[in-house]
Amino acid sequence: MLVVKFGGTSTGNRQGISRIIDILRDKERLGKVPVAVVAAFSGVTDALIELAQKAAGGQNYAKELDALRALHNDRAAEFLKGAERKKAVKGVEIDIEELSRTLDGISLLGELSKRSLDLVMSFGERLSARLLADIFSANGIKADFLDARELIKTDASYGRAEILKKETEDNIRSFFKSSKKHLKTATGFIGSTIDGHTTTFGRDGSDLTAAVFAAAIGADKLEIWTDVDGIFTADQKHVKNAFLIEEISYIEAMEISHFGARSLFPPSIKPALEKGIPISIRNIFNPSSAGTRIYKNAPLGKFPIRGISSISAAALVRIQGSGMVGVCGFSARVFGALAARGISVMLITQSSSEYSICFAVLPNDAPEADAALKEEFAHEIKNGSIEKPVVEADLSIIAVVGSAMKSTSGISGKFFHALGRNGVNIVAIAQGSSETNISAVISKQDEDKALNAIHDAFFFANQKSVNLFLTGTGLIGGTLLDQIADNVEKLAHRDLIKVNLIGVANYDRMIFSQDGLDPKKAKKLANEGGKETEPFNLDAFIEKMVSLNLPNSCFCDCTASEDIAASYEKILQHSIPIVTPNKKANSGSLSYYKKLTSYSRERGIPYLYECTVGAGLPVISTLRDLSLSGDKMRRIEAVLSGTLSFIFNNFDGSKSFSALVRDAKAKGYTEPDPRDDLNAMDAARKALILARECGLSLEFANVTIEPILPAACFKAKDIDAFFLELEKSDAAYEKRRAQAASEGKLLRYVAVIEEGKASLSLRGESEGSPFRSLVDSDNIVVITTDRYSKLPMVIKGPGAGAQVTAGGIFADIVRTARTLV
């Protein structure tokens, strides 16, 4: 024997009603369903509330009433003909006339009581149940209309009525014992007091109606048909990769539905739990899905939690003061005052010192709760032993639920770590003694990010994700986008790391998509424009990145912009990791460098800049590892400019110095104006970064730089004039080269960091020097430490080039995913 319930979305259109008929005709149910509980048609309850409010406000509601009549008559016309249709339309008209009289009475009084509103709302279920009984009968399923108000008795708590269990069960058993055996189409959501006044159970109360019928008649199963496949690990509106929970215990289902799972009305579980009746949540539009089965001994499953849920709108009320400490009965007074005003509390937490109590309520109840506490503790507030209540609004409650939590250590740690690493501040925490629920109150704006972060942490612990925002689509940034496009699938399948490109910008345009951008298309759009793009504005880009509030976000700066570098602090303060090859931040003021690195270290927010020195060479990470392992840096010697490396690696007397500079420019090794490389400023910035990474407190002005070019070269008005001046110095360069050669040495431009100083100079390298092994535009870093003293550590390889630099940046981006665990 089964009891079935069909929700408003199931009955709201022709397709849904047709599916209901097919389900009731199915051999599994035909003749085995004594009662089908139905909700009002989709949208009707809201329409009835609006009608009641208009009537109370003295407004004309005839148009809305006619629309309600037409909706039900149209549904009758879709399934019924002739006398059957006339009978159904007459039934609709009877209900509409009674509703009209009720509204007229509200209009005359000019007020809308909770009792009157319950009566008005009851017409939704009364209209749908009466009409559906006629439709079922006309389609081969003999059915009678059943007004549940005749059987289900409640207290007088209008809007949230409590069912009187004994009276209701006695009525239902007596009714079914004497009634005909065919299907009863019963109204959900509504009951009545002992003296006959209509009451309602709260939104989605039709689930409770069905559970009460199932418990009273001893059904073998309760089926709740809705518009989703069942209970999911999280609400798919918030978490896209949530998946179906196939089996769940009563307690888990009660916890997860209490915190907002929309597929089940929480109080409906209790009657089924008491009688041990399994509940199935099924999708009317996908009947082939087995849905979710709720029963007592559901297996624990392979995950440490069963699901995540949230209440999107909540307010937190806090009362505190020394007058609470050690005072017996204080909590009873708090919650007694709330109960006296009919205020339901969703979450409670108290400090161990007994100095404060806070609790969460619905936002609409917060003013009433505040007033209740002020009234109850007026004397204590006046004498100062208790402070005035504090109400915090715009909050959400998130909860993780699962019976396996009590036997699994580390659940709380993973829960709070997932929130903390994504910058989600926790306002209050609660955990039940049953250990099936951990709840946290957070800012409403963080709800989606928190749910996704927690969901990934528990259900996709082996999978990592990065939501990437990129500025700069030039040579390096463009190459990075190409590499992401070529490797994103491989990363997802082989390494379980998913890189989602969310925002891209260059100096002119920016484009965003929360669903993800195709890297190659985004590159083209950013560079060439399109209707999806908008003008670039740095503040707007950062604001968009912050407002999207995605978990595991990462900002990548592939520009050389000082303005963007100056925004790093703001970005880190929003708990967004940064990956950058831009040297401006770390070679700027020492105070800014320390501020960024300290904030990253103290808050655990990745700030990765490996590619600021040596392109993709692992220089900075190596220095950091040496330091972490207790080694002490003695000296660093390095060739840090690819341009200068190429020039001096090939300066063997076969070509003049100026000719080699022309070659370097032709090969793309220099900036359009070679002086931007030959002034050694770029190499000096890299040397400064390395010095700071070694713990030296140096400013850029403290770096000693031996000039490579004569002053006249910098005074030249254009590039052609520069080369003419440079050619004048070829003889001087050749003389210095020849002098070094006569001593068996080769010239190299080397940075040296030693004894608290940093300098760059042109020097001769003897036979056996690692600097003589350089080819083309290679960089080299030679590190001497306490451990690497006799044989220094050598890191050598390409120090420039789009592919190796982009590859290093890509590695840092992936590293943020591994760091955010």
mmCIF file of C-alpha atoms in Angstrom, residues 254-442:
data_model
loop_
_atom_site.group_PDB
_atom_site.id
_atom_site.type_symbol
_atom_site.label_atom_id
_atom_site.label_comp_id
_atom_site.label_asym_id
_atom_site.label_seq_id
_atom_site.Cartn_x
_atom_site.Cartn_y
_atom_site.Cartn_z
ATOM 1 C CA MET A 254 15.656 15.768 8.529
ATOM 2 C CA GLU A 255 18.880 17.694 9.099
ATOM 3 C CA ILE A 256 19.553 18.444 5.438
ATOM 4 C CA SER A 257 15.961 19.493 4.695
ATOM 5 C CA HIS A 258 15.876 21.709 7.796
ATOM 6 C CA PHE A 259 18.752 23.664 6.271
ATOM 7 C CA GLY A 260 17.039 24.395 3.000
ATOM 8 C CA ALA A 261 17.035 21.263 0.808
ATOM 9 C CA ARG A 262 13.971 22.164 -1.230
ATOM 10 C CA SER A 263 12.872 18.665 -2.214
ATOM 11 C CA LEU A 264 11.355 17.807 1.179
ATOM 12 C CA PHE A 265 9.403 19.574 3.955
ATOM 13 C CA PRO A 266 11.344 18.802 7.197
ATOM 14 C CA PRO A 267 8.369 18.026 9.520
ATOM 15 C CA SER A 268 7.102 15.434 7.039
ATOM 16 C CA ILE A 269 9.906 13.035 8.000
ATOM 17 C CA LYS A 270 8.830 12.592 11.611
ATOM 18 C CA PRO A 271 5.525 10.680 11.032
ATOM 19 C CA ALA A 272 7.281 8.330 8.597
ATOM 20 C CA LEU A 273 10.243 7.866 10.962
ATOM 21 C CA GLU A 274 7.962 6.962 13.895
ATOM 22 C CA LYS A 275 6.273 4.216 11.849
ATOM 23 C CA GLY A 276 9.375 3.159 9.898
ATOM 24 C CA ILE A 277 7.799 4.006 6.531
ATOM 25 C CA PRO A 278 10.362 4.479 3.709
ATOM 26 C CA ILE A 279 10.078 7.729 1.751
ATOM 27 C CA SER A 280 10.972 8.011 -1.932
ATOM 28 C CA ILE A 281 11.610 11.394 -3.533
ATOM 29 C CA ARG A 282 10.914 11.081 -7.274
ATOM 30 C CA ASN A 283 10.887 13.355 -10.313
ATOM 31 C CA ILE A 284 7.558 13.573 -12.132
ATOM 32 C CA PHE A 285 9.406 14.636 -15.292
ATOM 33 C CA ASN A 286 12.011 11.870 -15.027
ATOM 34 C CA PRO A 287 10.136 8.826 -13.663
ATOM 35 C CA SER A 288 12.904 6.465 -14.821
ATOM 36 C CA SER A 289 15.166 7.871 -12.077
ATOM 37 C CA ALA A 290 14.978 5.890 -8.839
ATOM 38 C CA GLY A 291 15.291 9.152 -6.926
ATOM 39 C CA THR A 292 16.267 9.297 -3.256
ATOM 40 C CA ARG A 293 15.152 6.663 -0.756
ATOM 41 C CA ILE A 294 14.878 7.709 2.892
ATOM 42 C CA TYR A 295 14.838 4.963 5.505
ATOM 43 C CA LYS A 296 16.201 4.067 8.918
ATOM 44 C CA ASN A 297 19.326 2.032 8.237
ATOM 45 C CA ALA A 298 20.641 3.692 5.099
ATOM 46 C CA PRO A 299 24.315 2.684 4.584
ATOM 47 C CA LEU A 300 26.906 5.330 5.391
ATOM 48 C CA GLY A 301 28.250 5.605 1.839
ATOM 49 C CA LYS A 302 31.759 6.325 0.589
ATOM 50 C CA PHE A 303 31.915 10.016 1.560
ATOM 51 C CA PRO A 304 32.402 11.346 5.108
ATOM 52 C CA ILE A 305 29.303 13.543 4.773
ATOM 53 C CA ARG A 306 25.975 12.967 3.061
ATOM 54 C CA GLY A 307 25.293 16.469 1.821
ATOM 55 C CA ILE A 308 25.497 20.215 2.246
ATOM 56 C CA SER A 309 22.619 22.607 2.643
ATOM 57 C CA SER A 310 21.952 26.220 3.450
ATOM 58 C CA ILE A 311 19.380 28.717 4.585
ATOM 59 C CA SER A 312 19.950 31.711 2.341
ATOM 60 C CA ALA A 313 18.354 34.365 4.536
ATOM 61 C CA ALA A 314 18.993 34.510 8.263
ATOM 62 C CA ALA A 315 19.554 37.022 11.038
ATOM 63 C CA LEU A 316 21.677 36.509 14.132
ATOM 64 C CA VAL A 317 20.571 37.896 17.475
ATOM 65 C CA ARG A 318 23.142 38.184 20.264
ATOM 66 C CA ILE A 319 22.655 39.019 23.917
ATOM 67 C CA GLN A 320 25.564 39.285 26.323
ATOM 68 C CA GLY A 321 26.692 40.676 29.618
ATOM 69 C CA SER A 322 28.234 39.810 32.957
ATOM 70 C CA GLY A 323 24.749 39.413 34.425
ATOM 71 C CA MET A 324 24.410 36.134 32.519
ATOM 72 C CA VAL A 325 27.422 34.368 34.035
ATOM 73 C CA GLY A 326 26.423 31.612 36.459
ATOM 74 C CA VAL A 327 22.767 32.662 36.514
ATOM 75 C CA CYS A 328 20.422 29.666 36.469
ATOM 76 C CA GLY A 329 17.462 29.845 34.122
ATOM 77 C CA PHE A 330 18.837 32.633 31.952
ATOM 78 C CA SER A 331 18.588 30.572 28.740
ATOM 79 C CA ALA A 332 15.065 29.533 29.691
ATOM 80 C CA ARG A 333 14.090 33.187 29.950
ATOM 81 C CA VAL A 334 15.630 33.940 26.526
ATOM 82 C CA PHE A 335 13.895 31.168 24.672
ATOM 83 C CA GLY A 336 10.721 31.443 26.712
ATOM 84 C CA ALA A 337 10.399 35.075 25.622
ATOM 85 C CA LEU A 338 10.844 34.022 22.004
ATOM 86 C CA ALA A 339 8.367 31.153 22.273
ATOM 87 C CA ALA A 340 5.776 33.461 23.781
ATOM 88 C CA ARG A 341 5.860 35.454 20.555
ATOM 89 C CA GLY A 342 5.880 32.400 18.292
ATOM 90 C CA ILE A 343 9.444 32.908 17.070
ATOM 91 C CA SER A 344 11.208 29.805 15.767
ATOM 92 C CA VAL A 345 14.964 29.538 16.388
ATOM 93 C CA MET A 346 17.083 27.880 13.676
ATOM 94 C CA LEU A 347 20.475 27.732 15.410
ATOM 95 C CA ILE A 348 21.815 28.350 18.910
ATOM 96 C CA THR A 349 25.340 28.838 20.210
ATOM 97 C CA GLN A 350 26.657 29.916 23.607
ATOM 98 C CA SER A 351 30.137 30.820 24.799
ATOM 99 C CA SER A 352 31.652 28.492 27.400
ATOM 100 C CA SER A 353 32.095 31.469 29.726
ATOM 101 C CA GLU A 354 28.290 31.913 29.687
ATOM 102 C CA TYR A 355 28.919 35.573 28.819
ATOM 103 C CA SER A 356 26.867 35.503 25.601
ATOM 104 C CA ILE A 357 24.169 33.617 23.747
ATOM 105 C CA CYS A 358 23.394 34.048 20.073
ATOM 106 C CA PHE A 359 20.754 32.446 17.914
ATOM 107 C CA ALA A 360 19.591 32.590 14.324
ATOM 108 C CA VAL A 361 16.067 33.421 13.217
ATOM 109 C CA LEU A 362 14.368 34.293 9.961
ATOM 110 C CA PRO A 363 15.015 37.937 9.000
ATOM 111 C CA ASN A 364 11.337 38.832 9.358
ATOM 112 C CA ASP A 365 11.376 37.554 12.957
ATOM 113 C CA ALA A 366 14.487 39.493 13.985
ATOM 114 C CA PRO A 367 12.721 42.767 15.011
ATOM 115 C CA GLU A 368 10.206 40.796 17.081
ATOM 116 C CA ALA A 369 13.004 38.787 18.722
ATOM 117 C CA ASP A 370 14.858 42.000 19.534
ATOM 118 C CA ALA A 371 11.723 43.474 21.107
ATOM 119 C CA ALA A 372 11.029 40.267 23.070
ATOM 120 C CA LEU A 373 14.505 40.277 24.641
ATOM 121 C CA LYS A 374 14.398 43.973 25.450
ATOM 122 C CA GLU A 375 11.083 43.446 27.211
ATOM 123 C CA GLU A 376 12.185 40.315 29.086
ATOM 124 C CA PHE A 377 15.491 41.808 30.253
ATOM 125 C CA ALA A 378 14.448 45.436 30.645
ATOM 126 C CA HIS A 379 15.620 45.568 34.262
ATOM 127 C CA GLU A 380 19.029 44.004 33.535
ATOM 128 C CA ILE A 381 19.580 46.246 30.532
ATOM 129 C CA LYS A 382 18.716 49.295 32.606
ATOM 130 C CA ASN A 383 21.190 48.450 35.372
ATOM 131 C CA GLY A 384 23.902 47.539 32.873
ATOM 132 C CA SER A 385 24.355 43.855 33.753
ATOM 133 C CA ILE A 386 23.068 42.901 30.315
ATOM 134 C CA GLU A 387 23.793 44.763 27.087
ATOM 135 C CA LYS A 388 21.076 45.586 24.586
ATOM 136 C CA PRO A 389 20.519 42.779 22.031
ATOM 137 C CA VAL A 390 22.501 43.060 18.810
ATOM 138 C CA VAL A 391 20.944 41.968 15.525
ATOM 139 C CA GLU A 392 23.110 41.094 12.505
ATOM 140 C CA ALA A 393 21.300 40.842 9.169
ATOM 141 C CA ASP A 394 22.220 39.710 5.633
ATOM 142 C CA LEU A 395 23.510 36.333 6.796
ATOM 143 C CA SER A 396 23.197 32.744 5.596
ATOM 144 C CA ILE A 397 23.529 29.428 7.417
ATOM 145 C CA ILE A 398 25.446 26.594 5.814
ATOM 146 C CA ALA A 399 25.546 23.037 7.149
ATOM 147 C CA VAL A 400 27.291 19.762 6.417
ATOM 148 C CA VAL A 401 25.257 16.677 7.293
ATOM 149 C CA GLY A 402 26.135 13.012 7.591
ATOM 150 C CA SER A 403 25.909 10.102 10.021
ATOM 151 C CA ALA A 404 29.468 9.073 9.129
ATOM 152 C CA MET A 405 30.768 12.265 10.736
ATOM 153 C CA LYS A 406 30.631 10.737 14.212
ATOM 154 C CA SER A 407 33.092 7.997 13.226
ATOM 155 C CA THR A 408 35.340 10.123 10.999
ATOM 156 C CA SER A 409 37.972 12.472 12.387
ATOM 157 C CA GLY A 410 38.935 15.707 10.670
ATOM 158 C CA ILE A 411 35.493 16.703 9.382
ATOM 159 C CA SER A 412 35.447 20.006 11.267
ATOM 160 C CA GLY A 413 39.000 20.780 10.174
ATOM 161 C CA LYS A 414 38.201 20.204 6.518
ATOM 162 C CA PHE A 415 34.983 22.223 6.803
ATOM 163 C CA PHE A 416 36.621 25.266 8.378
ATOM 164 C CA HIS A 417 39.746 25.030 6.230
ATOM 165 C CA ALA A 418 37.642 25.091 3.050
ATOM 166 C CA LEU A 419 35.967 28.273 4.278
ATOM 167 C CA GLY A 420 39.121 29.907 5.589
ATOM 168 C CA ARG A 421 41.249 29.408 2.484
ATOM 169 C CA ASN A 422 38.513 31.058 0.436
ATOM 170 C CA GLY A 423 38.266 34.062 2.725
ATOM 171 C CA VAL A 424 34.835 33.198 4.141
ATOM 172 C CA ASN A 425 34.466 34.667 7.615
ATOM 173 C CA ILE A 426 32.464 32.619 10.120
ATOM 174 C CA VAL A 427 30.112 34.610 12.358
ATOM 175 C CA ALA A 428 28.847 31.710 14.505
ATOM 176 C CA ILE A 429 29.258 27.935 14.746
ATOM 177 C CA ALA A 430 27.019 25.141 16.041
ATOM 178 C CA GLN A 431 27.259 21.346 16.194
ATOM 179 C CA GLY A 432 24.690 18.949 17.552
ATOM 180 C CA SER A 433 25.682 16.322 20.104
ATOM 181 C CA SER A 434 24.590 13.639 17.614
ATOM 182 C CA GLU A 435 27.533 14.698 15.416
ATOM 183 C CA THR A 436 25.434 14.536 12.268
ATOM 184 C CA ASN A 437 25.579 18.257 11.566
ATOM 185 C CA ILE A 438 28.075 21.117 11.646
ATOM 186 C CA SER A 439 26.594 24.549 10.944
ATOM 187 C CA ALA A 440 28.138 27.942 10.388
ATOM 188 C CA VAL A 441 26.644 31.397 10.009
ATOM 189 C CA ILE A 442 28.331 33.438 7.281
#
